[in-house]
XYZ file of C-alpha atoms in Angstrom:
569
model
C -20.430 8.665 9.771
C -19.657 11.455 7.286
C -16.401 10.965 5.360
C -14.642 14.059 6.773
C -15.855 13.161 10.261
C -14.367 9.689 9.791
C -10.958 11.171 8.906
C -11.126 13.448 11.951
C -12.111 10.559 14.234
C -9.257 8.375 12.939
C -6.785 11.198 13.617
C -8.226 11.722 17.092
C -7.704 8.049 17.934
C -4.251 7.498 16.390
C -1.235 9.465 17.538
C 1.224 10.034 14.705
C 4.238 9.310 16.943
C 2.757 5.960 18.011
C 2.032 5.018 14.390
C 5.429 5.966 12.963
C 7.272 4.321 15.879
C 5.830 0.993 14.685
C 7.852 1.420 11.475
C 11.020 3.325 12.439
C 12.916 4.376 15.574
C 12.181 7.945 16.683
C 14.365 9.962 19.069
C 12.912 12.868 21.061
C 14.625 16.198 20.387
C 12.965 19.107 22.187
C 9.263 19.221 21.365
C 9.615 17.033 18.287
C 10.978 13.611 17.293
C 13.700 12.899 14.728
C 14.929 9.922 12.740
C 16.727 8.880 9.604
C 14.202 9.230 6.784
C 12.554 5.930 5.772
C 11.933 7.275 2.262
C 15.491 8.014 1.135
C 19.043 7.086 2.147
C 20.721 9.547 4.509
C 23.351 9.572 7.233
C 22.126 12.585 9.239
C 18.532 12.528 10.545
C 16.312 15.014 8.734
C 12.951 13.299 9.292
C 10.955 15.249 11.913
C 7.650 14.342 13.591
C 5.610 16.961 15.443
C 3.321 15.448 18.110
C 1.612 18.796 18.766
C 0.689 19.296 15.101
C 0.368 15.567 14.272
C 2.464 15.861 11.125
C 5.854 14.720 9.795
C 8.307 16.271 7.363
C 11.640 15.223 5.902
C 13.939 18.159 5.180
C 16.035 15.903 2.961
C 13.580 14.547 0.371
C 10.721 16.970 1.038
C 8.039 14.419 1.871
C 5.605 15.256 4.622
C 2.011 15.147 5.812
C -0.205 13.359 8.313
C -0.804 9.743 9.373
C -2.510 8.933 6.068
C 0.389 10.321 4.040
C 2.938 8.366 6.069
C 1.099 5.091 5.623
C 0.634 5.733 1.889
C 4.350 6.475 1.434
C 5.653 3.663 3.636
C 3.299 0.892 2.513
C 3.008 2.256 -1.062
C -0.790 2.181 -1.012
C -3.560 4.536 -2.126
C -5.253 7.107 0.115
C -8.442 5.014 0.250
C -6.396 1.948 1.255
C -4.660 3.973 3.992
C -8.000 5.210 5.340
C -9.358 1.664 5.256
C -6.348 0.242 7.143
C -6.407 2.934 9.846
C -10.190 2.795 10.231
C -9.976 -0.956 10.775
C -7.170 -0.403 13.296
C -9.396 1.764 15.529
C -12.580 -0.230 14.983
C -14.394 2.212 12.692
C -16.443 1.064 9.726
C -15.327 2.441 6.358
C -16.922 1.502 3.064
C -15.751 3.551 0.063
C -18.739 4.956 -1.825
C -19.355 5.438 -5.542
C -17.409 2.356 -6.579
C -17.152 1.739 -10.293
C -17.956 -1.658 -11.775
C -14.238 -2.179 -12.369
C -13.521 -1.524 -8.660
C -16.231 -3.978 -7.635
C -14.928 -6.674 -10.006
C -11.377 -6.120 -8.733
C -12.540 -6.624 -5.160
C -14.266 -9.855 -6.138
C -11.093 -10.956 -7.926
C -9.004 -10.259 -4.797
C -11.500 -12.322 -2.810
C -11.341 -15.161 -5.348
C -7.540 -15.234 -5.314
C -7.414 -15.269 -1.521
C -9.926 -18.143 -1.511
C -7.875 -20.011 -4.134
C -4.709 -19.492 -2.087
C -6.337 -21.039 0.974
C -7.542 -23.929 -1.195
C -4.015 -24.639 -2.487
C -2.642 -24.497 1.071
C -5.156 -27.138 2.194
C -4.317 -29.311 -0.819
C -0.637 -29.299 0.139
C -1.448 -30.603 3.609
C -2.964 -33.753 2.105
C -0.279 -34.423 -0.541
C 2.748 -36.389 0.657
C 4.280 -36.148 -2.824
C 4.182 -32.339 -2.775
C 5.439 -32.119 0.816
C 8.315 -34.504 0.018
C 9.250 -32.401 -3.004
C 9.490 -29.235 -0.871
C 11.508 -31.135 1.724
C 13.903 -32.301 -1.003
C 14.385 -28.659 -2.014
C 15.305 -27.780 1.566
C 12.184 -25.715 2.270
C 11.060 -26.022 5.876
C 7.606 -25.756 7.469
C 8.114 -22.157 8.557
C 8.920 -21.037 5.008
C 5.887 -22.918 3.699
C 3.745 -20.979 6.169
C 5.388 -17.571 5.569
C 5.149 -17.787 1.775
C 1.711 -19.497 1.872
C 2.968 -22.292 -0.369
C 0.294 -24.667 -1.671
C -0.284 -27.451 -4.150
C -2.509 -28.063 -7.198
C -3.268 -31.725 -7.867
C -3.229 -33.293 -11.321
C -7.012 -33.430 -11.605
C -8.423 -31.026 -14.131
C -11.202 -29.089 -12.370
C -10.932 -29.413 -8.600
C -10.304 -25.680 -8.078
C -13.182 -24.775 -10.403
C -15.565 -27.003 -8.453
C -14.325 -25.585 -5.151
C -14.799 -21.949 -6.257
C -18.278 -22.716 -7.609
C -19.092 -24.166 -4.202
C -18.045 -20.842 -2.660
C -20.681 -19.055 -4.804
C -18.257 -17.258 -7.119
C -19.761 -16.266 -10.450
C -18.939 -18.638 -13.308
C -17.762 -15.787 -15.580
C -15.488 -14.435 -12.846
C -13.975 -17.879 -12.232
C -13.243 -18.430 -15.925
C -11.828 -14.928 -16.401
C -9.652 -15.118 -13.273
C -6.694 -16.707 -15.069
C -6.915 -19.705 -12.727
C -9.589 -21.543 -14.695
C -10.182 -21.787 -18.435
C -13.300 -23.434 -19.874
C -13.982 -24.900 -16.427
C -10.502 -26.522 -16.370
C -7.888 -25.585 -13.769
C -4.868 -23.684 -15.091
C -2.441 -25.124 -12.495
C -2.179 -28.912 -12.239
C 0.433 -31.127 -10.565
C 2.398 -28.087 -9.408
C 3.681 -26.504 -6.243
C 1.765 -23.211 -5.975
C 3.497 -20.059 -4.749
C 1.328 -16.959 -4.221
C 2.484 -13.588 -5.548
C 1.545 -10.713 -3.236
C 1.184 -7.022 -3.961
C 2.701 -4.342 -1.726
C -0.235 -4.510 0.685
C 0.073 -8.290 1.130
C -2.904 -9.256 -1.024
C -2.672 -12.325 -3.261
C -2.747 -11.098 -6.879
C -1.231 -14.022 -8.772
C 0.475 -17.407 -8.510
C 3.578 -19.143 -9.723
C 3.457 -22.864 -10.327
C 6.479 -25.204 -10.152
C 6.130 -28.567 -11.904
C 6.678 -31.644 -9.717
C 7.306 -34.095 -12.548
C 10.878 -33.487 -13.742
C 10.408 -35.835 -16.728
C 7.518 -33.845 -18.181
C 7.906 -31.807 -21.365
C 5.797 -29.028 -19.848
C 7.461 -25.746 -18.713
C 9.097 -26.054 -15.298
C 7.620 -22.740 -14.091
C 4.445 -20.939 -15.167
C 2.748 -17.822 -13.812
C -0.947 -17.053 -13.676
C -2.208 -14.886 -16.497
C -2.399 -11.084 -16.421
C -5.640 -9.778 -14.897
C -6.959 -6.378 -13.744
C -5.120 -6.935 -10.435
C -1.922 -8.554 -11.757
C 0.638 -7.590 -14.389
C 3.574 -9.986 -14.567
C 5.935 -7.307 -15.889
C 5.191 -4.977 -12.971
C 5.686 -7.363 -10.040
C 8.594 -8.847 -8.143
C 8.196 -12.065 -6.225
C 8.997 -11.630 -2.533
C 8.876 -7.814 -2.480
C 6.086 -7.717 0.098
C 8.040 -10.079 2.373
C 11.305 -8.189 1.727
C 10.422 -4.494 1.825
C 11.190 -3.961 5.512
C 14.531 -5.796 5.226
C 15.455 -3.974 2.012
C 15.085 -0.694 3.885
C 17.157 -2.015 6.800
C 19.952 -3.426 4.606
C 19.924 -0.515 2.182
C 19.956 -2.756 -0.892
C 18.026 -5.565 -2.576
C 19.256 -8.886 -3.938
C 17.716 -9.868 -7.283
C 17.885 -13.499 -8.288
C 16.195 -15.697 -10.852
C 13.717 -18.048 -9.205
C 11.026 -18.429 -6.563
C 12.900 -21.190 -4.759
C 16.045 -19.060 -4.650
C 14.136 -16.260 -2.912
C 12.419 -18.600 -0.451
C 15.691 -20.332 0.516
C 17.461 -16.983 0.886
C 14.776 -15.783 3.292
C 14.976 -19.094 5.150
C 18.745 -18.647 5.626
C 18.374 -15.059 6.837
C 18.908 -13.156 3.561
C 15.499 -11.545 3.687
C 16.119 -8.754 1.191
C 15.877 -11.145 -1.783
C 13.364 -10.843 -4.653
C 12.924 -12.264 -8.165
C 11.336 -10.934 -11.369
C 8.407 -12.930 -12.709
C 9.830 -14.306 -15.905
C 10.856 -10.906 -17.265
C 14.473 -10.714 -18.398
C 16.324 -7.638 -17.172
C 17.792 -6.885 -20.589
C 17.878 -3.995 -23.030
C 15.337 -5.812 -25.186
C 12.915 -5.880 -22.240
C 13.747 -2.334 -21.142
C 10.170 -1.071 -20.817
C 9.035 -4.095 -18.772
C 12.147 -3.947 -16.611
C 11.550 -0.229 -16.090
C 8.084 -0.890 -14.619
C 9.539 -3.495 -12.270
C 12.288 -1.120 -11.157
C 9.812 1.689 -10.539
C 8.163 -0.513 -7.914
C 11.505 -1.477 -6.436
C 12.851 2.067 -6.305
C 10.209 2.909 -3.737
C 12.458 1.079 -1.282
C 16.069 1.331 -2.513
C 18.283 2.364 -5.427
C 20.998 -0.205 -4.663
C 20.868 -3.628 -6.276
C 22.925 -6.776 -5.874
C 22.412 -9.068 -8.868
C 22.919 -12.793 -8.273
C 23.780 -14.714 -11.455
C 25.132 -18.119 -12.411
C 28.894 -17.947 -12.964
C 28.822 -19.639 -16.380
C 29.160 -17.732 -19.647
C 25.405 -17.296 -20.020
C 25.130 -15.867 -16.509
C 27.992 -13.427 -17.055
C 26.469 -12.153 -20.306
C 23.037 -11.870 -18.642
C 24.646 -9.758 -15.921
C 26.170 -7.449 -18.536
C 22.807 -7.055 -20.310
C 21.153 -6.151 -17.011
C 23.394 -3.119 -16.452
C 21.726 -0.873 -19.030
C 18.153 -1.107 -17.645
C 19.563 -0.765 -14.125
C 21.462 2.418 -14.979
C 18.500 3.668 -16.999
C 16.281 3.149 -13.951
C 18.635 5.109 -11.685
C 20.164 2.199 -9.741
C 23.620 1.521 -8.320
C 24.551 -2.088 -9.005
C 26.949 -4.825 -7.968
C 27.077 -8.393 -9.225
C 27.623 -11.758 -7.536
C 28.621 -14.638 -9.836
C 27.917 -18.066 -8.364
C 30.118 -21.109 -8.963
C 29.298 -23.090 -12.100
C 26.054 -25.123 -11.990
C 24.919 -23.468 -8.767
C 21.956 -21.227 -8.006
C 21.384 -19.419 -4.675
C 19.135 -22.217 -3.365
C 21.574 -25.046 -4.159
C 24.572 -23.026 -2.955
C 22.953 -22.277 0.416
C 21.994 -25.920 0.910
C 25.510 -27.160 0.076
C 27.697 -24.495 1.683
C 25.509 -22.574 4.122
C 24.972 -19.006 5.237
C 28.614 -18.115 5.968
C 29.829 -19.109 2.500
C 26.989 -17.112 0.893
C 27.918 -14.046 2.966
C 31.486 -14.455 1.773
C 30.309 -14.502 -1.846
C 28.319 -11.309 -1.300
C 31.346 -9.588 0.251
C 33.255 -10.239 -2.997
C 30.573 -8.757 -5.260
C 31.865 -7.312 -8.519
C 31.413 -3.709 -9.536
C 30.140 -3.113 -13.103
C 33.739 -2.325 -14.104
C 34.955 -5.634 -12.628
C 32.329 -7.435 -14.675
C 33.418 -5.780 -17.925
C 37.049 -6.624 -17.150
C 36.087 -10.244 -16.512
C 34.283 -10.486 -19.855
C 36.694 -8.617 -22.113
C 40.159 -8.747 -20.536
C 41.148 -11.844 -22.470
C 39.243 -10.813 -25.607
C 38.996 -7.272 -26.935
C 39.293 -4.832 -24.033
C 38.736 -1.769 -26.250
C 35.439 -3.231 -27.416
C 34.431 -3.830 -23.803
C 35.324 -0.277 -22.805
C 33.297 1.177 -25.672
C 30.261 -0.969 -24.818
C 30.558 0.004 -21.168
C 30.688 3.718 -22.024
C 27.467 3.297 -24.003
C 25.885 1.756 -20.907
C 27.267 4.599 -18.753
C 25.548 7.137 -21.005
C 22.251 6.007 -19.495
C 23.221 6.882 -15.905
C 21.200 9.745 -14.424
C 23.401 10.129 -11.327
C 26.521 12.172 -12.298
C 28.382 11.248 -9.086
C 27.934 7.507 -9.681
C 28.953 7.942 -13.314
C 32.055 9.856 -12.230
C 33.027 7.060 -9.806
C 32.705 4.400 -12.518
C 34.733 6.443 -15.023
C 37.561 6.812 -12.501
C 37.410 3.103 -11.655
C 37.417 2.196 -15.351
C 40.510 4.325 -15.934
C 42.354 2.849 -12.950
C 41.625 -0.775 -13.864
C 42.173 -0.545 -17.623
C 45.011 1.993 -17.673
C 43.139 4.140 -20.200
C 43.482 7.909 -19.663
C 40.549 9.274 -17.682
C 40.190 12.359 -19.874
C 40.021 10.196 -22.986
C 37.246 8.121 -21.414
C 35.286 11.255 -20.487
C 35.685 12.707 -23.976
C 34.438 9.483 -25.536
C 31.468 9.379 -23.148
C 30.575 12.965 -24.096
C 30.581 12.016 -27.768
C 28.293 9.052 -27.084
C 25.892 11.205 -25.072
C 25.907 13.873 -27.789
C 25.207 11.317 -30.521
C 22.018 10.171 -28.805
C 21.007 13.573 -27.402
C 17.916 13.630 -29.597
C 16.492 10.737 -27.581
C 14.715 11.612 -24.380
C 15.377 9.612 -21.243
C 12.917 10.239 -18.499
C 14.138 10.861 -14.967
C 12.283 8.499 -12.652
C 13.003 10.300 -9.420
C 9.698 10.325 -7.515
C 10.711 12.712 -4.728
C 8.411 15.691 -4.406
C 9.942 18.804 -5.906
C 8.881 21.958 -4.079
C 8.809 24.983 -6.412
C 10.469 28.266 -5.491
C 8.143 30.444 -3.438
C 7.928 34.245 -3.055
C 8.794 34.986 0.571
C 5.724 37.094 1.349
C 3.403 34.317 0.104
C 5.145 31.744 2.267
C 5.011 33.971 5.370
C 1.300 34.704 4.919
C 0.571 31.000 4.595
C 2.678 30.251 7.662
C 0.720 32.848 9.670
C -2.635 31.554 8.419
C -1.733 27.997 9.480
C -0.117 28.891 12.805
C -2.542 31.665 13.840
C -6.010 30.838 12.430
C -7.511 33.857 14.179
C -5.625 36.050 11.653
C -7.165 34.367 8.585
C -10.147 36.724 8.413
C -7.856 39.780 8.408
C -5.660 38.255 5.675
C -8.627 37.511 3.401
C -9.943 41.061 3.852
C -6.636 42.493 2.612
C -5.499 40.153 -0.190
C -6.693 38.880 -3.537
C -5.752 35.199 -3.840
C -5.394 35.601 -7.601
C -2.397 37.889 -6.943
C -0.341 34.918 -5.702
C 2.412 33.887 -8.113
C 2.994 30.395 -6.724
C 0.270 27.982 -7.849
C 0.867 25.631 -4.905
C 0.262 28.382 -2.325
C -2.629 29.819 -4.336
C -4.382 26.436 -4.321
C -3.755 25.964 -0.598
C -5.196 29.413 0.152
C -8.271 28.633 -1.946
C -8.835 25.518 0.181
C -8.271 27.497 3.392
C -10.813 30.066 2.156
C -13.370 27.340 1.456
C -13.029 25.886 4.974
C -12.954 29.361 6.570
C -16.156 30.452 4.796
C -17.933 27.423 6.258
C -16.478 28.058 9.730
C -14.632 24.740 9.630
C -10.948 25.667 9.383
C -8.395 23.647 11.310
C -4.995 22.264 10.318
C -6.355 18.708 10.436
C -9.353 19.535 8.231
C -7.048 21.322 5.794
C -4.676 18.336 5.568
C -7.667 16.118 4.774
C -8.357 18.013 1.521
C -4.790 18.743 0.372
C -2.943 16.689 -2.232
C 0.419 15.112 -1.386
C 2.589 17.969 -2.726
C 0.516 20.482 -0.762
C 0.747 18.367 2.407
C 4.522 18.150 2.059
C 4.775 21.924 1.707
C 2.464 22.606 4.655
C 4.275 20.127 6.926
C 7.568 21.882 6.210
C 6.085 25.284 7.068
C 4.535 24.081 10.314
C 7.544 22.183 11.647
C 10.004 24.864 10.553
C 7.948 27.830 11.800
C 10.128 30.838 12.649
C 7.599 33.640 13.129
C 8.094 35.934 16.132
C 4.667 36.179 17.783
C 5.280 39.813 18.718
C 5.840 40.738 15.066
C 2.875 38.949 13.476
C 0.936 42.128 12.599
C 4.033 43.787 11.155
C 4.900 40.646 9.141
C 1.348 40.367 7.804
C 1.170 43.996 6.738
C 4.594 43.883 5.089
C 3.586 40.800 3.114
C 0.173 42.199 2.157
C 1.850 45.434 1.013
C 4.411 43.547 -1.097
C 1.721 41.395 -2.697
C -0.361 44.457 -3.535
C 2.653 46.333 -4.932
C 3.670 43.350 -7.082
C 0.146 43.138 -8.445
C -0.090 46.860 -9.213
C 3.389 46.899 -10.769
C 2.303 44.157 -13.187
C -0.739 46.216 -14.145
C 1.382 49.359 -14.575
C 3.818 47.514 -16.829
C 0.979 46.065 -18.923
C -0.792 49.430 -19.197
C 2.436 51.238 -20.160
C 2.806 48.895 -23.129
C -0.738 49.718 -24.266
C -0.117 53.437 -23.767
C -3.333 54.265 -21.880
C -2.163 57.292 -19.863
C -5.443 57.774 -17.978
C -5.449 54.252 -16.516
C -1.693 54.451 -15.958
C -2.133 57.620 -13.887
C -4.825 55.954 -11.771
C -2.615 52.927 -11.151
C 0.302 55.089 -10.044
C -2.013 56.885 -7.596
C -3.168 53.509 -6.266
C 0.441 52.447 -5.768
C 1.185 55.597 -3.768
C -1.913 54.979 -1.637
C -0.791 51.415 -0.881
C 2.669 52.593 0.151
C 1.239 55.377 2.303
C -1.307 53.152 4.037
C 1.195 50.436 4.952
C 4.062 52.755 5.819
C 1.987 54.571 8.411
């Protein structure tokens, strides 16, 4: 089946309302459906789904498109992955063509890691020592199954032999990060798979069973083309739905902490893979947070309550603020981690701890109140200078003034001086929402008519020059409409198949928010065509006047009069 035909067939078989309802609750309002947007926090529903047009649009964040766009945005996957998932759903065969060697090797690596994961799972079933260890840590059978926990024995090349028996290439096995010189990387360890946002196994964490060993307690598999330790969070695939529901994420230190939290019902818990969330690791932390920010901008940090934990919490604030997050901090009792605390005191006590989470200001007060408060305030203002959100910054300044007794104006003045002193440094804004550029009204109306009334497209193309459009987004959309129209293939669905995400978002807004009076279509078209033509001729007149060519200028003025006469009747 031809690629475009495949996209059409998928859309014919999957209703957008049915698909989106599997992810969020939709309420019927008139001809459309509405909901709170799953892509940004809001209190009033602005997410609209049109069953007649088979598109969605959020009037809050600007995202919109078709079934492929929704799946890409919600699952955080590529277009090809979205097509593959939906094709499989309706029983259609889809094999991406023109794969590069790197794509092919990645696919083989995914296959190898999935095979290795199944191997480790089987090994756990036959190891009483490993099963007893997990039991001693309070991890039940259901958690073992959900997190696909496995075991690597102490023998040096069992995995290598197994993978060779599955016909994997020797070079691939030894470059996978799981085997080195035919020797297994993980030995005598509990094995915990790390999944990407589509649920594929991309790496492993290994927890040592022998507590007397001098070897590191935890190790992660090496970086590969499908896995970068500094860009992944353990448990994010399991947590993403619950993070959206709760509106925030809990970040803790270890694998076992995350697994026990999920087991006790705190399913919005994740952990970084050995990357400290500190200023020194700012770039690595930033890549982690970029993945996380796809789901929330609110973070609850869970730290040990000892001095080291408190200082680690303070160091985490700068990368959090720099990444655009709103943070609170939970400090556990001394010598406790989330896993041990839940086992000793249970779910209710953990909920109580969360309810008493500290604000960043509370944390600074805790650290510096008995030492040098002025030093703490100054350090905190430096951290505040990294906040992109002015409202959040304003709230923290007011809270800082109230709790320290320092004049609010003095704090603001000091913050301004700090910001000014580092103004030469650029701090990128990591807001990924689509920004729709300003659009000349006549260009928007013509596009709306072309989309809503395809029978008018021929008339529009006879009267306009696409190069006269000022807005690049609309110009590019019209060029794609022209291409489809010239081949006699124009439809909204076919157009959406060849638009990029920004163009889809713009089109979805136009379609859902259409306000054209059908009786006035001809008048609207002619008014817009006239305005476009006049704008174009005015530019030429202005340019010619600067050159001083009176002959051409006279001809242009005559043309302008003709345009006005023709369209004014």
